[in-house]
Tab-separated table of N, CA and C in Angstrom:
chain	number	residue	atom	x	y	z
A	1	MET	N	-9.900	260.463	20.796
A	1	MET	CA	-9.221	261.664	20.707
A	1	MET	C	-9.354	262.144	19.301
A	2	MET	N	-9.691	263.395	19.180
A	2	MET	CA	-9.833	264.029	17.820
A	2	MET	C	-8.664	264.895	17.397
A	3	ASN	N	-8.372	264.784	16.115
A	3	ASN	CA	-7.336	265.582	15.501
A	3	ASN	C	-7.819	267.004	15.384
A	4	ASP	N	-6.887	267.943	15.486
A	4	ASP	CA	-7.242	269.370	15.370
A	4	ASP	C	-7.893	269.644	14.024
A	5	ARG	N	-7.549	268.860	13.012
A	5	ARG	CA	-8.069	269.042	11.699
A	5	ARG	C	-9.507	268.682	11.515
A	6	CYS	N	-9.937	267.751	12.369
A	6	CYS	CA	-11.312	267.227	12.213
A	6	CYS	C	-12.269	268.285	12.749
A	7	THR	N	-13.176	268.627	11.894
A	7	THR	CA	-14.196	269.607	12.307
A	7	THR	C	-15.528	268.932	12.393
A	8	ASN	N	-15.951	268.197	11.352
A	8	ASN	CA	-17.175	267.578	11.462
A	8	ASN	C	-17.026	265.982	11.191
A	9	GLY	N	-16.004	265.487	11.832
A	9	GLY	CA	-15.824	264.050	11.762
A	9	GLY	C	-14.947	263.555	10.591
A	10	HIS	N	-14.522	264.556	9.677
A	10	HIS	CA	-13.711	264.160	8.512
A	10	HIS	C	-12.269	264.700	8.744
A	11	SER	N	-11.372	263.871	8.326
A	11	SER	CA	-9.957	264.301	8.420
A	11	SER	C	-9.421	264.373	6.998
A	12	GLY	N	-8.399	265.179	6.770
A	12	GLY	CA	-7.837	265.399	5.441
A	12	GLY	C	-7.184	266.748	5.283
A	13	PHE	N	-6.738	267.003	4.099
A	13	PHE	CA	-6.151	268.313	3.824
A	13	PHE	C	-7.151	269.261	3.345
A	14	THR	N	-6.892	270.542	3.595
A	14	THR	CA	-7.763	271.631	3.131
A	14	THR	C	-7.409	271.887	1.661
A	15	LEU	N	-8.286	272.579	1.001
A	15	LEU	CA	-8.104	272.945	-0.394
A	15	LEU	C	-6.791	273.741	-0.536
A	16	TYR	N	-6.529	274.571	0.341
A	16	TYR	CA	-5.340	275.442	0.213
A	16	TYR	C	-4.065	274.594	0.327
A	17	GLU	N	-4.039	273.658	1.335
A	17	GLU	CA	-2.898	272.815	1.475
A	17	GLU	C	-2.700	271.935	0.242
A	18	THR	N	-3.759	271.395	-0.325
A	18	THR	CA	-3.633	270.587	-1.557
A	18	THR	C	-3.080	271.429	-2.669
A	19	MET	N	-3.600	272.618	-2.899
A	19	MET	CA	-3.110	273.488	-3.916
A	19	MET	C	-1.585	273.835	-3.733
A	20	VAL	N	-1.114	274.084	-2.547
A	20	VAL	CA	0.255	274.398	-2.289
A	20	VAL	C	1.106	273.193	-2.673
A	21	VAL	N	0.693	271.981	-2.273
A	21	VAL	CA	1.434	270.805	-2.595
A	21	VAL	C	1.456	270.532	-4.101
A	22	LEU	N	0.349	270.743	-4.809
A	22	LEU	CA	0.340	270.583	-6.288
A	22	LEU	C	1.184	271.597	-6.988
A	23	ILE	N	1.205	272.832	-6.480
A	23	ILE	CA	2.051	273.897	-7.111
A	23	ILE	C	3.548	273.526	-6.889
A	24	ILE	N	3.898	273.026	-5.764
A	24	ILE	CA	5.262	272.713	-5.477
A	24	ILE	C	5.700	271.498	-6.399
A	25	VAL	N	4.878	270.508	-6.475
A	25	VAL	CA	5.176	269.344	-7.350
A	25	VAL	C	5.301	269.746	-8.796
A	26	ALA	N	4.351	270.558	-9.278
A	26	ALA	CA	4.364	271.005	-10.639
A	26	ALA	C	5.620	271.853	-10.955
A	27	SER	N	5.994	272.700	-10.034
A	27	SER	CA	7.193	273.543	-10.198
A	27	SER	C	8.470	272.696	-10.296
A	28	LEU	N	8.547	271.721	-9.431
A	28	LEU	CA	9.741	270.822	-9.443
A	28	LEU	C	9.785	270.007	-10.721
A	29	SER	N	8.639	269.549	-11.213
A	29	SER	CA	8.561	268.797	-12.461
A	29	SER	C	9.054	269.659	-13.619
A	30	VAL	N	8.619	270.883	-13.675
A	30	VAL	CA	9.040	271.786	-14.765
A	30	VAL	C	10.562	272.036	-14.676
A	31	LEU	N	11.075	272.249	-13.519
A	31	LEU	CA	12.505	272.482	-13.343
A	31	LEU	C	13.338	271.301	-13.744
A	32	VAL	N	12.900	270.123	-13.386
A	32	VAL	CA	13.589	268.880	-13.773
A	32	VAL	C	13.491	268.652	-15.266
A	33	GLY	N	12.367	268.938	-15.863
A	33	GLY	CA	12.165	268.806	-17.338
A	33	GLY	C	13.040	269.736	-18.127
A	34	VAL	N	13.064	270.971	-17.667
A	34	VAL	CA	13.922	271.983	-18.376
A	34	VAL	C	15.365	271.614	-18.250
A	35	GLN	N	15.820	271.142	-17.124
A	35	GLN	CA	17.219	270.734	-16.904
A	35	GLN	C	17.553	269.598	-17.775
A	36	ALA	N	16.659	268.591	-17.942
A	36	ALA	CA	16.889	267.446	-18.761
A	36	ALA	C	17.056	267.806	-20.289
A	37	VAL	N	16.239	268.740	-20.683
A	37	VAL	CA	16.294	269.200	-22.087
A	37	VAL	C	17.649	269.875	-22.345
A	38	ALA	N	18.075	270.717	-21.368
A	38	ALA	CA	19.345	271.438	-21.522
A	38	ALA	C	20.550	270.465	-21.559
A	39	GLN	N	20.420	269.391	-20.725
A	39	GLN	CA	21.521	268.458	-20.733
A	39	GLN	C	21.611	267.668	-22.018
A	40	ARG	N	20.382	267.304	-22.588
A	40	ARG	CA	20.366	266.588	-23.931
A	40	ARG	C	20.947	267.439	-24.975
A	41	ARG	N	20.574	268.736	-24.990
A	41	ARG	CA	21.132	269.615	-26.031
A	41	ARG	C	22.638	269.801	-25.871
A	42	ALA	N	23.131	269.826	-24.667
A	42	ALA	CA	24.584	270.023	-24.416
A	42	ALA	C	25.286	268.756	-24.890
A	43	ALA	N	24.776	267.681	-24.635
A	43	ALA	CA	25.388	266.303	-25.046
A	43	ALA	C	25.379	266.222	-26.596
A	44	ALA	N	24.296	266.635	-27.241
A	44	ALA	CA	24.167	266.585	-28.640
A	44	ALA	C	25.191	267.512	-29.238
A	45	GLU	N	25.391	268.649	-28.671
A	45	GLU	CA	26.367	269.586	-29.240
A	45	GLU	C	27.808	269.064	-29.053
A	46	ARG	N	28.082	268.468	-27.909
A	46	ARG	CA	29.433	267.889	-27.707
A	46	ARG	C	29.691	266.772	-28.759
A	47	ALA	N	28.712	266.033	-29.100
A	47	ALA	CA	28.811	264.939	-30.043
A	47	ALA	C	28.947	265.432	-31.507
A	48	PHE	N	28.504	266.646	-31.779
A	48	PHE	CA	28.482	267.136	-33.133
A	48	PHE	C	29.933	267.271	-33.677
A	49	TRP	N	30.834	267.862	-32.877
A	49	TRP	CA	32.229	268.034	-33.443
A	49	TRP	C	32.928	266.840	-33.876
A	50	PRO	N	32.918	265.774	-33.023
A	50	PRO	CA	33.505	264.500	-33.581
A	50	PRO	C	32.741	263.933	-34.748
A	51	ALA	N	31.476	264.095	-34.829
A	51	ALA	CA	30.657	263.604	-35.945
A	51	ALA	C	31.081	264.443	-37.269
A	52	TRP	N	31.265	265.706	-37.087
A	52	TRP	CA	31.720	266.532	-38.212
A	52	TRP	C	33.106	266.118	-38.692
A	53	GLN	N	33.933	265.830	-37.727
A	53	GLN	CA	35.334	265.349	-38.095
A	53	GLN	C	35.239	264.007	-38.825
A	54	GLN	N	34.341	263.102	-38.458
A	54	GLN	CA	34.135	261.891	-39.109
A	54	GLN	C	33.629	262.096	-40.540
A	55	LEU	N	32.702	263.034	-40.707
A	55	LEU	CA	32.139	263.358	-41.983
A	55	LEU	C	33.296	263.861	-42.886
A	56	TRP	N	34.057	264.744	-42.428
A	56	TRP	CA	35.195	265.322	-43.156
A	56	TRP	C	36.151	264.223	-43.591
A	57	THR	N	36.537	263.362	-42.668
A	57	THR	CA	37.446	262.284	-42.972
A	57	THR	C	36.897	261.402	-44.010
A	58	ALA	N	35.600	261.103	-43.925
A	58	ALA	CA	34.963	260.271	-44.922
A	58	ALA	C	34.992	260.897	-46.295
A	59	GLY	N	34.825	262.216	-46.375
A	59	GLY	CA	34.932	262.953	-47.633
A	59	GLY	C	36.279	262.882	-48.212
A	60	ARG	N	37.335	263.045	-47.388
A	60	ARG	CA	38.743	262.972	-47.875
A	60	ARG	C	39.055	261.585	-48.375
A	61	GLN	N	38.539	260.555	-47.631
A	61	GLN	CA	38.833	259.138	-48.004
A	61	GLN	C	38.201	258.816	-49.328
A	62	VAL	N	37.002	259.322	-49.577
A	62	VAL	CA	36.309	259.078	-50.857
A	62	VAL	C	37.061	259.755	-51.967
A	63	ALA	N	37.465	261.002	-51.725
A	63	ALA	CA	38.223	261.720	-52.778
A	63	ALA	C	39.512	261.030	-53.116
A	64	LEU	N	40.234	260.563	-52.088
A	64	LEU	CA	41.514	259.868	-52.333
A	64	LEU	C	41.288	258.472	-53.009
A	65	ALA	N	40.334	257.725	-52.532
A	65	ALA	CA	40.073	256.390	-53.030
A	65	ALA	C	39.562	256.413	-54.469
A	66	ARG	N	38.735	257.324	-54.782
A	66	ARG	CA	38.158	257.355	-56.135
A	66	ARG	C	38.772	258.349	-57.081
A	67	HIS	N	39.797	259.049	-56.596
A	67	HIS	CA	40.544	260.071	-57.355
A	67	HIS	C	39.517	261.006	-58.025
A	68	GLU	N	38.625	261.470	-57.176
A	68	GLU	CA	37.542	262.322	-57.642
A	68	GLU	C	37.293	263.502	-56.663
A	69	THR	N	36.912	264.653	-57.188
A	69	THR	CA	36.636	265.790	-56.263
A	69	THR	C	35.351	265.510	-55.526
A	70	VAL	N	35.366	265.842	-54.270
A	70	VAL	CA	34.146	265.706	-53.438
A	70	VAL	C	33.694	267.127	-53.052
A	71	GLY	N	32.443	267.432	-53.261
A	71	GLY	CA	31.891	268.764	-52.890
A	71	GLY	C	31.337	268.700	-51.497
A	72	VAL	N	31.597	269.774	-50.776
A	72	VAL	CA	31.160	269.920	-49.383
A	72	VAL	C	30.231	271.199	-49.423
A	73	PHE	N	28.969	270.993	-48.970
A	73	PHE	CA	28.033	272.092	-48.991
A	73	PHE	C	27.281	272.233	-47.656
A	74	ILE	N	27.087	273.480	-47.268
A	74	ILE	CA	26.463	273.775	-46.046
A	74	ILE	C	25.176	274.574	-46.374
A	75	ASP	N	24.067	274.150	-45.905
A	75	ASP	CA	22.853	274.883	-46.061
A	75	ASP	C	22.886	275.997	-45.026
A	76	ALA	N	22.936	277.270	-45.472
A	76	ALA	CA	23.060	278.452	-44.650
A	76	ALA	C	21.893	278.568	-43.640
A	77	LYS	N	20.737	278.078	-43.984
A	77	LYS	CA	19.551	278.174	-43.131
A	77	LYS	C	19.552	277.149	-42.010
A	78	THR	N	19.882	275.902	-42.383
A	78	THR	CA	19.790	274.824	-41.381
A	78	THR	C	21.162	274.351	-40.839
A	79	GLY	N	22.270	274.684	-41.542
A	79	GLY	CA	23.535	274.268	-41.048
A	79	GLY	C	23.847	272.826	-41.501
A	80	ARG	N	22.908	272.198	-42.239
A	80	ARG	CA	23.182	270.784	-42.742
A	80	ARG	C	24.416	270.748	-43.632
A	81	THR	N	25.295	269.860	-43.348
A	81	THR	CA	26.499	269.678	-44.192
A	81	THR	C	26.242	268.432	-45.086
A	82	THR	N	26.526	268.560	-46.365
A	82	THR	CA	26.325	267.509	-47.323
A	82	THR	C	27.598	267.289	-48.076
A	83	LEU	N	27.954	265.949	-48.202
A	83	LEU	CA	29.095	265.588	-49.046
A	83	LEU	C	28.517	265.055	-50.295
A	84	ALA	N	28.999	265.454	-51.464
A	84	ALA	CA	28.516	264.961	-52.794
A	84	ALA	C	29.663	264.737	-53.742
A	85	GLN	N	29.452	263.866	-54.714
A	85	GLN	CA	30.439	263.530	-55.659
A	85	GLN	C	29.833	263.422	-57.018
A	86	GLY	N	30.722	263.520	-58.063
A	86	GLY	CA	30.271	263.350	-59.406
A	86	GLY	C	29.507	264.481	-60.016
A	87	GLN	N	29.240	264.378	-61.291
A	87	GLN	CA	28.407	265.306	-62.066
A	87	GLN	C	27.312	264.523	-62.741
A	88	PRO	N	26.034	264.755	-62.431
A	88	PRO	CA	25.586	265.756	-61.444
A	88	PRO	C	25.933	265.261	-60.047
A	89	ARG	N	25.901	266.244	-59.125
A	89	ARG	CA	26.255	265.926	-57.747
A	89	ARG	C	25.383	264.893	-57.110
A	90	ARG	N	25.966	263.854	-56.565
A	90	ARG	CA	25.263	262.792	-55.838
A	90	ARG	C	25.577	262.870	-54.406
A	91	PRO	N	24.651	263.273	-53.548
A	91	PRO	CA	25.022	263.338	-52.059
A	91	PRO	C	25.223	261.945	-51.568
A	92	PHE	N	26.259	261.759	-50.804
A	92	PHE	CA	26.486	260.438	-50.193
A	92	PHE	C	26.639	260.421	-48.664
A	93	ARG	N	26.618	261.656	-48.053
A	93	ARG	CA	26.711	261.722	-46.641
A	93	ARG	C	26.199	263.089	-46.196
A	94	GLN	N	25.359	263.153	-45.117
A	94	GLN	CA	24.876	264.401	-44.571
A	94	GLN	C	24.989	264.370	-43.016
A	95	LEU	N	25.038	265.611	-42.522
A	95	LEU	CA	25.117	265.750	-41.015
A	95	LEU	C	24.320	267.048	-40.689
A	96	ASP	N	23.346	266.866	-39.834
A	96	ASP	CA	22.602	268.025	-39.285
A	96	ASP	C	23.135	268.440	-37.986
A	97	PRO	N	23.291	269.692	-37.719
A	97	PRO	CA	23.746	270.234	-36.432
A	97	PRO	C	22.630	269.987	-35.399
A	98	PRO	N	23.022	269.913	-34.159
A	98	PRO	CA	21.939	269.804	-33.100
A	98	PRO	C	21.157	271.021	-32.964
A	99	PRO	N	19.971	270.956	-32.343
A	99	PRO	CA	19.043	272.079	-32.307
A	99	PRO	C	19.617	273.394	-31.714
A	100	GLY	N	20.562	273.293	-30.811
A	100	GLY	CA	21.094	274.444	-30.114
A	100	GLY	C	22.268	275.066	-30.842
A	101	LEU	N	22.645	274.592	-32.067
A	101	LEU	CA	23.813	275.048	-32.723
A	101	LEU	C	23.375	275.538	-34.131
A	102	ARG	N	23.814	276.802	-34.457
A	102	ARG	CA	23.474	277.298	-35.786
A	102	ARG	C	24.690	277.758	-36.484
A	103	TRP	N	24.740	277.564	-37.838
A	103	TRP	CA	25.792	278.027	-38.675
A	103	TRP	C	25.600	279.524	-38.815
A	104	VAL	N	26.711	280.326	-38.760
A	104	VAL	CA	26.605	281.774	-38.854
A	104	VAL	C	27.277	282.330	-40.061
A	105	SER	N	28.512	281.981	-40.276
A	105	SER	CA	29.237	282.426	-41.464
A	105	SER	C	30.358	281.542	-41.829
A	106	GLY	N	30.904	281.799	-43.010
A	106	GLY	CA	31.959	280.935	-43.571
A	106	GLY	C	31.541	280.527	-44.945
A	107	LYS	N	32.344	279.592	-45.479
A	107	LYS	CA	32.010	279.116	-46.866
A	107	LYS	C	30.741	278.209	-46.779
A	108	THR	N	29.958	278.192	-47.831
A	108	THR	CA	28.784	277.311	-47.884
A	108	THR	C	29.041	276.275	-48.947
A	109	GLY	N	30.109	276.358	-49.664
A	109	GLY	CA	30.486	275.352	-50.676
A	109	GLY	C	31.899	275.380	-50.994
A	110	TRP	N	32.597	274.224	-50.947
A	110	TRP	CA	33.999	274.145	-51.327
A	110	TRP	C	34.223	272.663	-51.712
A	111	SER	N	35.397	272.364	-52.060
A	111	SER	CA	35.702	270.999	-52.538
A	111	SER	C	36.943	270.442	-51.821
A	112	ILE	N	36.905	269.093	-51.866
A	112	ILE	CA	38.106	268.292	-51.458
A	112	ILE	C	38.658	267.724	-52.745
A	113	SER	N	39.902	268.007	-53.032
A	113	SER	CA	40.478	267.570	-54.316
A	113	SER	C	40.741	266.080	-54.294
A	114	PRO	N	40.986	265.476	-55.479
A	114	PRO	CA	41.299	264.069	-55.567
A	114	PRO	C	42.454	263.626	-54.686
A	115	ARG	N	43.351	264.622	-54.332
A	115	ARG	CA	44.486	264.343	-53.446
A	115	ARG	C	44.145	264.543	-51.981
A	116	GLY	N	42.860	264.842	-51.665
A	116	GLY	CA	42.419	264.962	-50.339
A	116	GLY	C	42.690	266.332	-49.719
A	117	ASN	N	43.004	267.339	-50.537
A	117	ASN	CA	43.288	268.641	-50.053
A	117	ASN	C	42.118	269.578	-50.151
A	118	ALA	N	42.106	270.609	-49.340
A	118	ALA	CA	41.058	271.650	-49.347
A	118	ALA	C	41.669	272.942	-48.928
A	119	ALA	N	41.015	274.032	-49.299
A	119	ALA	CA	41.535	275.359	-48.973
A	119	ALA	C	41.332	275.608	-47.405
A	120	ALA	N	42.242	276.534	-46.937
A	120	ALA	CA	42.192	276.895	-45.513
A	120	ALA	C	41.097	277.992	-45.313
A	121	PHE	N	40.374	277.892	-44.332
A	121	PHE	CA	39.381	278.908	-43.977
A	121	PHE	C	38.725	278.594	-42.621
A	122	THR	N	37.851	279.491	-42.172
A	122	THR	CA	37.243	279.359	-40.836
A	122	THR	C	35.745	279.490	-40.989
A	123	MET	N	34.976	278.626	-40.292
A	123	MET	CA	33.500	278.767	-40.225
A	123	MET	C	33.123	279.168	-38.832
A	124	GLU	N	32.032	279.873	-38.779
A	124	GLU	CA	31.567	280.307	-37.458
A	124	GLU	C	30.207	279.756	-37.119
A	125	TRP	N	30.082	279.238	-35.934
A	125	TRP	CA	28.804	278.681	-35.439
A	125	TRP	C	28.458	279.349	-34.110
A	126	TYR	N	27.197	279.383	-33.790
A	126	TYR	CA	26.782	279.942	-32.470
A	126	TYR	C	25.976	278.926	-31.722
A	127	SER	N	26.246	278.690	-30.438
A	127	SER	CA	25.585	277.789	-29.595
A	127	SER	C	24.554	278.561	-28.692
A	128	THR	N	23.281	278.298	-28.919
A	128	THR	CA	22.283	278.865	-28.037
A	128	THR	C	22.210	278.061	-26.720
A	129	THR	N	22.791	276.852	-26.686
A	129	THR	CA	22.774	276.055	-25.520
A	129	THR	C	23.848	276.599	-24.518
A	130	HIS	N	25.048	276.851	-25.008
A	130	HIS	CA	26.092	277.328	-24.127
A	130	HIS	C	26.401	278.830	-24.223
A	131	HIS	N	25.764	279.423	-25.221
A	131	HIS	CA	25.977	280.930	-25.465
A	131	HIS	C	27.427	281.175	-25.770
A	132	VAL	N	27.961	280.395	-26.626
A	132	VAL	CA	29.385	280.621	-27.083
A	132	VAL	C	29.427	280.616	-28.579
A	133	TRP	N	30.482	281.220	-29.124
A	133	TRP	CA	30.745	281.194	-30.524
A	133	TRP	C	31.814	280.115	-30.781
A	134	TRP	N	31.559	279.310	-31.788
A	134	TRP	CA	32.415	278.213	-32.158
A	134	TRP	C	33.064	278.531	-33.488
A	135	TYR	N	34.440	278.404	-33.560
A	135	TYR	CA	35.175	278.637	-34.758
A	135	TYR	C	35.816	277.363	-35.209
A	136	GLN	N	35.421	276.944	-36.413
A	136	GLN	CA	35.921	275.698	-37.001
A	136	GLN	C	36.882	276.110	-38.046
A	137	THR	N	38.211	275.902	-37.821
A	137	THR	CA	39.230	276.375	-38.692
A	137	THR	C	39.871	275.133	-39.500
A	138	PHE	N	39.863	275.270	-40.790
A	138	PHE	CA	40.520	274.247	-41.656
A	138	PHE	C	41.915	274.674	-42.027
A	139	GLN	N	42.904	273.917	-41.709
A	139	GLN	CA	44.262	274.247	-41.985
A	139	GLN	C	44.544	274.037	-43.516
A	140	ILE	N	45.632	274.610	-44.052
A	140	ILE	CA	45.994	274.392	-45.373
A	140	ILE	C	46.119	272.912	-45.659
A	141	GLY	N	45.563	272.461	-46.705
A	141	GLY	CA	45.550	271.004	-47.029
A	141	GLY	C	44.305	270.334	-46.561
A	142	GLY	N	43.688	270.803	-45.513
A	142	GLY	CA	42.404	270.323	-45.080
A	142	GLY	C	42.508	269.088	-44.194
A	143	ALA	N	43.690	268.621	-43.848
A	143	ALA	CA	43.814	267.383	-43.050
A	143	ALA	C	43.511	267.666	-41.604
A	144	LEU	N	43.765	268.878	-41.151
A	144	LEU	CA	43.511	269.236	-39.718
A	144	LEU	C	42.394	270.217	-39.589
A	145	ILE	N	41.551	269.960	-38.604
A	145	ILE	CA	40.454	270.943	-38.272
A	145	ILE	C	40.595	271.258	-36.830
A	146	TYR	N	40.539	272.569	-36.495
A	146	TYR	CA	40.544	272.941	-35.135
A	146	TYR	C	39.171	273.576	-34.826
A	147	VAL	N	38.686	273.202	-33.656
A	147	VAL	CA	37.423	273.779	-33.174
A	147	VAL	C	37.730	274.482	-31.857
A	148	GLU	N	37.321	275.795	-31.811
A	148	GLU	CA	37.618	276.585	-30.663
A	148	GLU	C	36.382	277.293	-30.227
A	149	ALA	N	36.105	277.379	-28.914
A	149	ALA	CA	34.913	278.085	-28.398
A	149	ALA	C	35.400	279.446	-27.832
A	150	SER	N	34.557	280.463	-27.946
A	150	SER	CA	34.852	281.781	-27.507
A	150	SER	C	33.570	282.404	-26.948
A	151	LYS	N	33.629	283.006	-25.764
A	151	LYS	CA	32.459	283.689	-25.169
A	151	LYS	C	32.106	284.978	-25.918
A	152	THR	N	33.106	285.527	-26.577
A	152	THR	CA	32.821	286.750	-27.386
A	152	THR	C	33.065	286.442	-28.870
A	153	ARG	N	32.305	287.172	-29.728
A	153	ARG	CA	32.387	286.914	-31.162
A	153	ARG	C	33.635	287.669	-31.660
A	154	ARG	N	34.370	287.002	-32.554
A	154	ARG	CA	35.515	287.565	-33.189
A	154	ARG	C	35.069	288.669	-34.164
A	155	PRO	N	35.947	289.620	-34.506
A	155	PRO	CA	35.642	290.508	-35.562
A	155	PRO	C	35.321	289.800	-36.876
A	156	SER	N	34.404	290.260	-37.682
A	156	SER	CA	33.933	289.558	-38.798
A	156	SER	C	35.038	289.259	-39.857
A	157	ARG	N	36.014	290.050	-39.896
A	157	ARG	CA	37.205	289.874	-40.907
A	157	ARG	C	37.933	288.550	-40.559
A	158	LEU	N	37.915	288.161	-39.276
A	158	LEU	CA	38.573	286.878	-38.953
A	158	LEU	C	37.705	285.709	-39.130
A	159	ALA	N	36.385	285.816	-39.142
A	159	ALA	CA	35.489	284.723	-39.277
A	159	ALA	C	35.202	284.448	-40.752
A	160	ALA	N	35.390	285.429	-41.544
A	160	ALA	CA	34.963	285.307	-42.941
A	160	ALA	C	35.962	284.408	-43.714
A	161	PRO	N	35.512	283.834	-44.824
A	161	PRO	CA	36.309	282.924	-45.554
A	161	PRO	C	37.543	283.617	-46.201
């Protein structure tokens, strides 16, 4: 008994069938890959805020323990936060934001006093991963930091230092 596909004694898929299967497999692979990248970026962004809080706490602890002012600097282009102490400034801790998060506005340099205090202000970040605006607010004294997400951007007067 011969299969309907057999024409001259050979069985198998036609070129068109093979191409359709390859296109479907390639499309699914791309979709899964894109989704995996998005999930990694989202996880990295969620981990950034606790890491920033740890960096800030470390800066306050160094200022208090050494009775020395600690400088906090943000590179406006990369968003990298650096803690430095002494004169000349010696960096002792750095934190880079994840690829989907960029610093937009706020102070790029301030200090933590030997008493562990800092000025109150707000920094603005934008997430290309979640398409939200993040507002990082430092309360008077600098002990508390609030991070808030917003789908819409605040007026610039509220985001500025």
